[in-house]
mmCIF file of C-alpha atoms and ligand atoms in Angstrom:
data_model
loop_
_atom_site.group_PDB
_atom_site.id
_atom_site.type_symbol
_atom_site.label_atom_id
_atom_site.label_comp_id
_atom_site.label_asym_id
_atom_site.label_seq_id
_atom_site.Cartn_x
_atom_site.Cartn_y
_atom_site.Cartn_z
ATOM 1 C CA MET A 1 -0.487 -24.176 -1.116
ATOM 2 C CA LEU A 2 -0.263 -21.959 -4.158
ATOM 3 C CA ILE A 3 0.881 -18.702 -5.040
ATOM 4 C CA GLN A 4 0.215 -17.799 -8.881
ATOM 5 C CA SER A 5 0.703 -15.475 -11.229
ATOM 6 C CA VAL A 6 -2.165 -13.378 -12.996
ATOM 7 C CA ALA A 7 0.216 -10.500 -14.826
ATOM 8 C CA VAL A 8 3.339 -8.647 -13.191
ATOM 9 C CA PRO A 9 4.137 -5.675 -14.924
ATOM 10 C CA SER A 10 6.633 -5.949 -17.343
ATOM 11 C CA LEU A 11 9.672 -4.695 -18.482
ATOM 12 C CA SER A 12 8.083 -2.548 -21.453
ATOM 13 C CA GLU A 13 5.617 -1.342 -18.819
ATOM 14 C CA LEU A 14 7.614 0.025 -16.560
ATOM 15 C CA ALA A 15 9.967 1.902 -19.421
ATOM 16 C CA GLN A 16 6.155 3.042 -20.902
ATOM 17 C CA ASP A 17 5.136 4.433 -17.131
ATOM 18 C CA VAL A 18 8.880 5.985 -16.599
ATOM 19 C CA ARG A 19 8.547 7.662 -19.666
ATOM 20 C CA ALA A 20 5.552 8.805 -19.355
ATOM 21 C CA GLY A 21 6.173 10.631 -15.779
ATOM 22 C CA LEU A 22 9.320 11.207 -16.325
ATOM 23 C CA SER A 23 9.435 13.611 -19.291
ATOM 24 C CA LYS A 24 6.273 15.295 -17.935
ATOM 25 C CA LYS A 25 5.744 18.906 -18.164
ATOM 26 C CA GLY A 26 5.847 20.748 -15.190
ATOM 27 C CA GLN A 27 6.267 18.021 -12.018
ATOM 28 C CA LYS A 28 7.970 14.551 -13.007
ATOM 29 C CA GLU A 29 7.015 11.927 -11.664
ATOM 30 C CA LEU A 30 7.380 7.512 -11.094
ATOM 31 C CA PRO A 31 4.496 5.588 -9.834
ATOM 32 C CA CYS A 32 4.890 4.484 -6.301
ATOM 33 C CA ARG A 33 4.700 0.816 -7.544
ATOM 34 C CA TYR A 34 7.431 0.381 -7.969
ATOM 35 C CA PHE A 35 9.559 1.354 -5.491
ATOM 36 C CA TYR A 36 8.263 -2.600 -4.892
ATOM 37 C CA ASP A 37 11.008 -4.919 -5.217
ATOM 38 C CA ASP A 38 13.191 -6.912 -3.698
ATOM 39 C CA ILE A 39 15.177 -4.630 -2.985
ATOM 40 C CA GLY A 40 12.131 -2.518 -1.919
ATOM 41 C CA SER A 41 9.897 -5.347 0.337
ATOM 42 C CA ALA A 42 12.895 -5.936 2.188
ATOM 43 C CA LEU A 43 13.601 -2.241 3.020
ATOM 44 C CA PHE A 44 9.679 -1.558 3.567
ATOM 45 C CA GLU A 45 10.110 -4.326 6.061
ATOM 46 C CA VAL A 46 12.677 -2.232 8.024
ATOM 47 C CA ILE A 47 10.735 1.073 7.878
ATOM 48 C CA THR A 48 7.610 -1.283 9.726
ATOM 49 C CA GLN A 49 9.881 -1.636 12.348
ATOM 50 C CA LEU A 50 11.467 2.370 12.593
ATOM 51 C CA PRO A 51 10.183 3.351 15.850
ATOM 52 C CA GLU A 52 9.249 6.809 13.932
ATOM 53 C CA TYR A 53 6.917 5.119 11.700
ATOM 54 C CA GLY A 54 4.165 4.475 14.339
ATOM 55 C CA LEU A 55 1.452 3.653 11.415
ATOM 56 C CA SER A 56 1.975 -0.312 10.970
ATOM 57 C CA ARG A 57 2.337 -0.494 14.756
ATOM 58 C CA ALA A 58 -0.867 1.165 14.986
ATOM 59 C CA GLY A 59 -2.513 -1.083 12.262
ATOM 60 C CA GLN A 60 -0.882 -4.176 14.416
ATOM 61 C CA ARG A 61 -2.877 -3.471 17.875
ATOM 62 C CA LEU A 62 -5.702 -2.885 16.760
ATOM 63 C CA LEU A 63 -5.888 -6.079 14.244
ATOM 64 C CA ARG A 64 -5.109 -7.937 17.639
ATOM 65 C CA LYS A 65 -7.816 -5.981 19.721
ATOM 66 C CA SER A 66 -10.609 -6.473 16.446
ATOM 67 C CA ALA A 67 -9.765 -10.171 15.827
ATOM 68 C CA PRO A 68 -12.218 -11.674 17.326
ATOM 69 C CA ALA A 69 -14.934 -8.963 17.310
ATOM 70 C CA ILE A 70 -14.463 -9.083 13.188
ATOM 71 C CA ALA A 71 -14.820 -13.027 13.679
ATOM 72 C CA SER A 72 -17.828 -12.130 15.083
ATOM 73 C CA ARG A 73 -19.486 -10.415 12.524
ATOM 74 C CA VAL A 74 -17.747 -12.074 9.345
ATOM 75 C CA PRO A 75 -20.594 -15.729 8.877
ATOM 76 C CA SER A 76 -18.006 -18.445 7.548
ATOM 77 C CA PRO A 77 -17.262 -19.606 5.334
ATOM 78 C CA VAL A 78 -14.817 -17.017 4.101
ATOM 79 C CA ILE A 79 -12.250 -16.111 1.864
ATOM 80 C CA VAL A 80 -9.433 -13.496 2.663
ATOM 81 C CA ALA A 81 -8.840 -11.254 0.068
ATOM 82 C CA GLU A 82 -5.782 -9.017 0.956
ATOM 83 C CA LEU A 83 -4.179 -5.939 -1.363
ATOM 84 C CA GLY A 84 -0.598 -5.378 -0.856
ATOM 85 C CA CYS A 85 -0.545 -7.479 1.762
ATOM 86 C CA GLY A 86 3.516 -6.902 2.256
ATOM 87 C CA SER A 87 4.850 -9.141 4.534
ATOM 88 C CA GLY A 88 1.604 -10.693 6.377
ATOM 89 C CA ARG A 89 2.883 -9.952 9.628
ATOM 90 C CA ASN A 90 0.175 -8.275 11.202
ATOM 91 C CA THR A 91 -2.762 -10.641 9.264
ATOM 92 C CA ARG A 92 -1.950 -13.021 11.478
ATOM 93 C CA TRP A 93 -4.526 -12.059 14.094
ATOM 94 C CA LEU A 94 -7.252 -11.881 11.997
ATOM 95 C CA LEU A 95 -6.519 -14.879 9.857
ATOM 96 C CA GLU A 96 -5.725 -17.206 13.211
ATOM 97 C CA ALA A 97 -9.313 -15.827 14.879
ATOM 98 C CA LEU A 98 -11.327 -16.978 11.947
ATOM 99 C CA SER A 99 -9.831 -20.126 10.940
ATOM 100 C CA ARG A 100 -10.624 -21.235 15.369
ATOM 101 C CA ARG A 101 -13.903 -21.018 13.607
ATOM 102 C CA GLY A 102 -14.071 -23.211 10.335
ATOM 103 C CA PRO A 103 -12.344 -23.165 6.489
ATOM 104 C CA VAL A 104 -10.339 -20.146 5.628
ATOM 105 C CA THR A 105 -9.215 -19.336 1.681
ATOM 106 C CA TYR A 106 -6.743 -15.830 1.902
ATOM 107 C CA CYS A 107 -5.569 -15.062 -1.074
ATOM 108 C CA PRO A 108 -2.415 -11.601 -0.545
ATOM 109 C CA ILE A 109 -2.501 -9.990 -3.817
ATOM 110 C CA GLU A 110 0.789 -8.757 -3.967
ATOM 111 C CA ILE A 111 3.011 -6.801 -6.533
ATOM 112 C CA SER A 112 6.085 -8.339 -5.109
ATOM 113 C CA GLY A 113 7.031 -11.357 -5.687
ATOM 114 C CA ALA A 114 9.673 -10.970 -2.506
ATOM 115 C CA ALA A 115 6.479 -9.607 -0.058
ATOM 116 C CA LEU A 116 3.770 -12.782 -0.911
ATOM 117 C CA ALA A 117 6.478 -14.974 -0.145
ATOM 118 C CA THR A 118 7.672 -13.683 2.692
ATOM 119 C CA CYS A 119 3.972 -13.997 3.467
ATOM 120 C CA LYS A 120 3.376 -17.163 2.631
ATOM 121 C CA ARG A 121 6.604 -18.103 5.302
ATOM 122 C CA GLN A 122 5.206 -15.789 8.242
ATOM 123 C CA LEU A 123 1.779 -17.752 7.809
ATOM 124 C CA ASP A 124 2.675 -21.520 6.215
ATOM 125 C CA ASP A 125 1.561 -22.643 10.003
ATOM 126 C CA ILE A 126 -1.553 -21.121 10.772
ATOM 127 C CA ASP A 127 -4.313 -24.725 10.419
ATOM 128 C CA SER A 128 -7.077 -24.726 8.250
ATOM 129 C CA LEU A 129 -5.607 -22.348 6.084
ATOM 130 C CA SER A 130 -5.516 -22.612 2.052
ATOM 131 C CA PHE A 131 -2.993 -19.890 0.911
ATOM 132 C CA VAL A 132 -3.781 -18.694 -2.715
ATOM 133 C CA GLY A 133 -0.994 -15.563 -3.746
ATOM 134 C CA PHE A 134 -1.348 -14.293 -6.021
ATOM 135 C CA GLN A 135 1.316 -11.897 -7.935
ATOM 136 C CA CYS A 136 -0.553 -9.137 -9.984
ATOM 137 C CA GLU A 137 -1.959 -5.989 -8.915
ATOM 138 C CA TYR A 138 -4.519 -5.482 -7.066
ATOM 139 C CA LEU A 139 -8.051 -5.517 -8.719
ATOM 140 C CA GLU A 140 -7.189 -8.074 -10.885
ATOM 141 C CA GLY A 141 -6.091 -10.354 -8.058
ATOM 142 C CA LEU A 142 -9.061 -9.496 -6.079
ATOM 143 C CA ALA A 143 -10.832 -10.653 -9.255
ATOM 144 C CA GLU A 144 -8.802 -14.017 -9.214
ATOM 145 C CA ALA A 145 -9.739 -14.505 -5.868
ATOM 146 C CA SER A 146 -13.603 -13.723 -6.241
ATOM 147 C CA SER A 147 -14.288 -16.472 -8.630
ATOM 148 C CA LEU A 148 -12.974 -19.084 -6.233
ATOM 149 C CA ARG A 149 -16.550 -18.239 -4.248
ATOM 150 C CA ARG A 150 -18.335 -21.371 -3.687
ATOM 151 C CA THR A 151 -22.201 -20.626 -2.818
ATOM 152 C CA ALA A 152 -22.321 -19.226 0.922
ATOM 153 C CA GLU A 153 -19.265 -18.137 1.181
ATOM 154 C CA HIS A 154 -18.601 -14.617 1.821
ATOM 155 C CA LEU A 155 -15.363 -12.459 0.680
ATOM 156 C CA LEU A 156 -13.509 -10.450 3.637
ATOM 157 C CA VAL A 157 -11.272 -7.480 1.481
ATOM 158 C CA LEU A 158 -8.131 -5.882 3.514
ATOM 159 C CA PHE A 159 -6.764 -2.532 2.785
ATOM 160 C CA LEU A 160 -4.461 -2.608 5.474
ATOM 161 C CA GLY A 161 -1.397 -0.266 6.078
ATOM 162 C CA SER A 162 -3.280 3.184 5.068
ATOM 163 C CA THR A 163 -2.263 2.106 1.437
ATOM 164 C CA ILE A 164 -5.454 3.889 0.181
ATOM 165 C CA GLY A 165 -3.414 7.431 1.272
ATOM 166 C CA ASN A 166 -1.459 6.466 -1.894
ATOM 167 C CA PHE A 167 -4.893 7.326 -4.479
ATOM 168 C CA SER A 168 -5.395 11.352 -4.793
ATOM 169 C CA ARG A 169 -8.867 11.459 -2.329
ATOM 170 C CA LEU A 170 -10.837 10.811 -5.653
ATOM 171 C CA GLN A 171 -8.848 8.430 -6.871
ATOM 172 C CA GLY A 172 -9.000 6.358 -3.858
ATOM 173 C CA VAL A 173 -12.878 6.564 -4.102
ATOM 174 C CA GLN A 174 -12.783 5.097 -7.743
ATOM 175 C CA PHE A 175 -10.492 3.006 -6.804
ATOM 176 C CA LEU A 176 -13.366 1.451 -3.683
ATOM 177 C CA GLN A 177 -16.146 1.501 -6.180
ATOM 178 C CA GLN A 178 -13.930 -0.283 -8.358
ATOM 179 C CA VAL A 179 -13.712 -2.776 -5.405
ATOM 180 C CA ARG A 180 -17.365 -2.908 -4.332
ATOM 181 C CA GLN A 181 -18.091 -4.175 -8.059
ATOM 182 C CA ASN A 182 -16.181 -7.512 -7.166
ATOM 183 C CA LEU A 183 -17.918 -8.112 -4.286
ATOM 184 C CA MET A 184 -21.708 -8.988 -2.907
ATOM 185 C CA PRO A 185 -23.556 -6.735 -1.428
ATOM 186 C CA GLY A 186 -23.366 -8.551 2.793
ATOM 187 C CA ASP A 187 -19.543 -9.272 2.029
ATOM 188 C CA PHE A 188 -16.940 -7.211 3.859
ATOM 189 C CA LEU A 189 -13.864 -4.428 3.327
ATOM 190 C CA LEU A 190 -11.469 -3.472 6.051
ATOM 191 C CA LEU A 191 -9.434 -0.162 5.187
ATOM 192 C CA GLY A 192 -6.952 1.002 7.170
ATOM 193 C CA THR A 193 -6.312 4.660 7.553
ATOM 194 C CA ASP A 194 -3.584 6.535 8.838
ATOM 195 C CA LEU A 195 -5.855 9.604 10.953
ATOM 196 C CA GLU A 196 -4.024 14.117 10.999
ATOM 197 C CA LYS A 197 -2.130 14.478 13.575
ATOM 198 C CA PRO A 198 1.212 16.863 14.219
ATOM 199 C CA VAL A 199 2.751 17.440 11.202
ATOM 200 C CA PRO A 200 6.460 17.160 12.907
ATOM 201 C CA GLN A 201 4.968 13.753 13.961
ATOM 202 C CA LEU A 202 4.547 13.001 9.911
ATOM 203 C CA LEU A 203 7.526 14.109 8.721
ATOM 204 C CA LEU A 204 9.857 11.840 11.131
ATOM 205 C CA ALA A 205 7.729 8.448 9.946
ATOM 206 C CA TYR A 206 8.549 9.429 6.245
ATOM 207 C CA ASP A 207 12.304 10.684 6.772
ATOM 208 C CA ASP A 208 14.155 8.663 9.664
ATOM 209 C CA SER A 209 16.768 9.382 11.326
ATOM 210 C CA LEU A 210 18.525 6.197 10.340
ATOM 211 C CA GLY A 211 17.620 7.138 6.826
ATOM 212 C CA ILE A 212 15.716 3.880 5.479
ATOM 213 C CA THR A 213 12.690 5.613 4.238
ATOM 214 C CA ALA A 214 15.153 7.596 1.946
ATOM 215 C CA ALA A 215 17.147 5.079 0.731
ATOM 216 C CA PHE A 216 13.922 3.557 0.313
ATOM 217 C CA ASN A 217 13.056 5.955 -2.372
ATOM 218 C CA LEU A 218 16.528 6.040 -3.901
ATOM 219 C CA ASN A 219 16.321 2.768 -4.284
ATOM 220 C CA LEU A 220 13.454 3.753 -7.597
ATOM 221 C CA LEU A 221 16.277 5.308 -9.432
ATOM 222 C CA ALA A 222 18.532 2.676 -8.790
ATOM 223 C CA ARG A 223 16.263 -0.152 -9.772
ATOM 224 C CA LEU A 224 16.071 1.664 -12.889
ATOM 225 C CA ASN A 225 19.749 1.318 -13.394
ATOM 226 C CA ARG A 226 19.321 -2.522 -12.898
ATOM 227 C CA GLU A 227 16.672 -2.584 -14.732
ATOM 228 C CA LEU A 228 16.778 0.083 -18.197
ATOM 229 C CA GLU A 229 20.298 0.847 -18.107
ATOM 230 C CA ALA A 230 19.893 4.325 -16.455
ATOM 231 C CA ASP A 231 22.754 6.199 -14.871
ATOM 232 C CA PHE A 232 21.534 8.050 -12.289
ATOM 233 C CA ARG A 233 24.264 9.007 -10.207
ATOM 234 C CA LEU A 234 22.153 8.133 -6.532
ATOM 235 C CA ASP A 235 24.585 10.812 -4.595
ATOM 236 C CA GLN A 236 23.381 13.391 -6.978
ATOM 237 C CA PHE A 237 19.669 13.360 -5.586
ATOM 238 C CA ARG A 238 18.560 14.173 -1.823
ATOM 239 C CA HIS A 239 15.178 11.806 0.207
ATOM 240 C CA VAL A 240 12.438 15.237 0.597
ATOM 241 C CA ALA A 241 9.605 14.472 3.009
ATOM 242 C CA ARG A 242 6.914 17.382 2.304
ATOM 243 C CA TYR A 243 3.450 17.991 3.812
ATOM 244 C CA ASN A 244 1.204 19.353 1.444
ATOM 245 C CA HIS A 245 -1.115 21.008 3.488
ATOM 246 C CA GLN A 246 -3.917 21.884 1.261
ATOM 247 C CA GLU A 247 -4.438 18.339 -0.145
ATOM 248 C CA ARG A 248 -3.486 17.003 3.624
ATOM 249 C CA ARG A 249 -0.947 14.627 2.310
ATOM 250 C CA ILE A 250 2.277 13.723 2.915
ATOM 251 C CA GLU A 251 4.481 13.898 -0.434
ATOM 252 C CA MET A 252 7.891 12.340 -0.698
ATOM 253 C CA HIS A 253 10.267 13.434 -3.850
ATOM 254 C CA LEU A 254 13.731 12.909 -4.982
ATOM 255 C CA LEU A 255 15.567 15.962 -5.357
ATOM 256 C CA SER A 256 18.533 16.411 -8.189
ATOM 257 C CA THR A 257 21.083 18.400 -6.594
ATOM 258 C CA SER A 258 22.637 19.232 -9.246
ATOM 259 C CA LYS A 259 22.358 20.806 -13.152
ATOM 260 C CA GLN A 260 22.175 16.996 -14.684
ATOM 261 C CA THR A 261 20.890 14.773 -17.610
ATOM 262 C CA VAL A 262 20.385 10.811 -16.924
ATOM 263 C CA THR A 263 19.664 8.981 -20.185
ATOM 264 C CA ILE A 264 17.368 5.856 -19.563
ATOM 265 C CA PRO A 265 17.782 3.196 -22.508
ATOM 266 C CA GLY A 266 15.670 1.205 -21.493
ATOM 267 C CA ALA A 267 12.996 3.339 -21.692
ATOM 268 C CA GLY A 268 14.281 5.132 -25.017
ATOM 269 C CA LEU A 269 14.512 8.516 -22.199
ATOM 270 C CA THR A 270 17.223 11.933 -22.222
ATOM 271 C CA VAL A 271 16.264 13.364 -18.800
ATOM 272 C CA ARG A 272 17.563 16.451 -18.099
ATOM 273 C CA LEU A 273 16.790 18.006 -14.551
ATOM 274 C CA GLU A 274 17.713 21.130 -13.231
ATOM 275 C CA ARG A 275 19.131 22.118 -9.519
ATOM 276 C CA GLY A 276 16.708 21.390 -6.611
ATOM 277 C CA GLU A 277 13.626 20.380 -9.746
ATOM 278 C CA THR A 278 12.740 17.021 -7.835
ATOM 279 C CA ILE A 279 10.776 13.634 -8.812
ATOM 280 C CA TRP A 280 7.634 13.262 -7.270
ATOM 281 C CA THR A 281 7.573 9.545 -6.181
ATOM 282 C CA GLU A 282 4.838 8.936 -3.162
ATOM 283 C CA SER A 283 1.535 10.890 -1.729
ATOM 284 C CA SER A 284 0.290 9.268 2.217
ATOM 285 C CA HIS A 285 -2.837 11.184 2.409
ATOM 286 C CA LYS A 286 -4.294 11.386 5.484
ATOM 287 C CA TYR A 287 -7.557 11.392 6.684
ATOM 288 C CA ASN A 288 -10.634 12.113 9.529
ATOM 289 C CA VAL A 289 -13.203 10.279 11.063
ATOM 290 C CA PRO A 290 -15.815 12.081 9.342
ATOM 291 C CA GLU A 291 -14.214 11.294 5.941
ATOM 292 C CA VAL A 292 -13.539 7.703 5.909
ATOM 293 C CA THR A 293 -17.953 7.113 7.037
ATOM 294 C CA GLN A 294 -17.956 9.607 3.852
ATOM 295 C CA MET A 295 -15.885 7.036 1.806
ATOM 296 C CA ALA A 296 -18.011 4.052 2.828
ATOM 297 C CA GLN A 297 -21.258 5.203 1.183
ATOM 298 C CA GLN A 298 -20.113 7.263 -2.009
ATOM 299 C CA SER A 299 -17.975 3.872 -3.113
ATOM 300 C CA GLY A 300 -21.193 1.381 -2.392
ATOM 301 C CA PHE A 301 -21.112 -0.027 0.938
ATOM 302 C CA ARG A 302 -22.011 1.395 4.651
ATOM 303 C CA CYS A 303 -19.290 1.664 7.540
ATOM 304 C CA ASP A 304 -20.352 -1.560 10.564
ATOM 305 C CA THR A 305 -17.634 -1.080 13.644
ATOM 306 C CA GLN A 306 -14.837 1.040 13.674
ATOM 307 C CA TRP A 307 -12.035 1.033 15.454
ATOM 308 C CA LEU A 308 -9.405 3.811 16.984
ATOM 309 C CA ASP A 309 -5.549 3.871 18.180
ATOM 310 C CA GLU A 310 -4.790 5.709 20.820
ATOM 311 C CA GLU A 311 -0.781 5.866 20.493
ATOM 312 C CA TRP A 312 -0.154 6.475 16.794
ATOM 313 C CA PRO A 313 -3.699 8.400 15.238
ATOM 314 C CA PHE A 314 -4.805 5.416 13.137
ATOM 315 C CA ALA A 315 -8.489 3.691 12.043
ATOM 316 C CA HIS A 316 -9.146 0.344 11.632
ATOM 317 C CA THR A 317 -13.141 0.473 9.695
ATOM 318 C CA LEU A 318 -15.280 -2.234 8.380
ATOM 319 C CA PHE A 319 -17.380 -1.689 5.765
ATOM 320 C CA VAL A 320 -20.228 -3.326 4.476
ATOM 321 C CA ALA A 321 -20.842 -3.529 0.810
ATOM 322 C CA GLU A 322 -24.461 -2.339 0.277
HETATM 323 C C1 SAM B 401 2.678 0.039 1.737
HETATM 324 S S1 SAM B 401 2.827 -0.998 1.554
HETATM 325 C C2 SAM B 401 1.748 -1.951 2.855
HETATM 326 C C3 SAM B 401 2.338 -3.498 3.203
HETATM 327 C C4 SAM B 401 0.656 -4.208 4.313
HETATM 328 N N1 SAM B 401 -0.293 -4.346 4.237
HETATM 329 C C5 SAM B 401 1.216 -2.843 5.483
HETATM 330 O O1 SAM B 401 0.255 -3.039 6.276
HETATM 331 O O2 SAM B 401 2.657 -3.431 6.343
HETATM 332 C C6 SAM B 401 2.231 -1.618 0.205
HETATM 333 C C7 SAM B 401 2.311 -2.867 -0.363
HETATM 334 O O3 SAM B 401 1.491 -3.274 -2.035
HETATM 335 C C8 SAM B 401 2.035 -3.937 -2.609
HETATM 336 N N2 SAM B 401 1.385 -3.239 -4.057
HETATM 337 C C9 SAM B 401 2.346 -2.217 -4.319
HETATM 338 N N3 SAM B 401 1.448 -1.099 -5.157
HETATM 339 C C10 SAM B 401 0.351 -2.909 -5.789
HETATM 340 C C11 SAM B 401 -0.467 -2.853 -7.344
HETATM 341 N N4 SAM B 401 -0.117 -1.907 -7.347
HETATM 342 N N5 SAM B 401 -1.082 -3.986 -6.781
HETATM 343 C C12 SAM B 401 -0.317 -4.895 -6.313
HETATM 344 N N6 SAM B 401 -0.207 -4.369 -4.836
HETATM 345 C C13 SAM B 401 0.308 -3.007 -4.967
HETATM 346 C C14 SAM B 401 3.027 -3.432 -2.428
HETATM 347 O O4 SAM B 401 4.549 -4.600 -2.898
HETATM 348 C C15 SAM B 401 2.998 -3.607 -0.667
HETATM 349 O O5 SAM B 401 3.958 -5.041 -0.384
#
């Protein structure tokens, strides 16, 4: 078993992104990839267990149901590269089905060292599985995983949990085009997408009654306090989840409950916030089924098979690289 660190964002990159996002004219922003330090990854794990957050359970049901069919579609031998694996718990069904037929190399790609370590522990015991983890950005890790490919080995990329929804629709297609550039014709991508559903149900999924999602969101400011010596007062911010009807997405914001000034020495920045002003921290776009097919066509894939969850509208779609 092997975990390689390719290029984890450095403190100076964090400082640069924080400076760019918080000194924007108009809507202030922080990139959602910074949610996932050790505390953020632990909180996300709890979110996946919450009754309100149906996405994870839907993904789990779909993988369980579709694993034998995917194993019959994807020829052996195979390298499985998972983008943003998180704990990797759901992936077990698929890896077990694939490894029953022959050896599998599994390359989880994670920005979070804590998530990658959990994933390794979760999947350690699967027979015939070689684990080669990469702690880095999605595309850097995918390039590394694809360079391990030997003749006749197929690549299956997993991008689950509707993490694609964190990109804008246009950026999502551009990202899939970049994924495609790392693949050969006949390779596969299994994409998870959360589908449109009643807004109250979505709002609860991103603003749960225990306040775990609120803690997850606020931890981003706490991280800046820890790593950039910022002086955010967490009690002066409130987690807000909104549905943007025009963009068909949930947006998470941190709302300043007072007029305040925050200093972030590690980023060389002083930020002034008005009462009621927000910092936008995450988007989760919601899709419909024809849009998923269109995304495949726009990024050099065709849709092979699609599985839909009946309890929580959610799709897993197997794309084949053309
Ligand atoms: C929404 S979670 C989904 C986790 C898992 N796939 C699931 O379905 O439960 C997104 C995961 O991607 C990782 N991640 C976020 N941005 C990343 C990036 N730019 N490169 C690599 N991993 C990233 C996070 O650490 C997190 O574990």
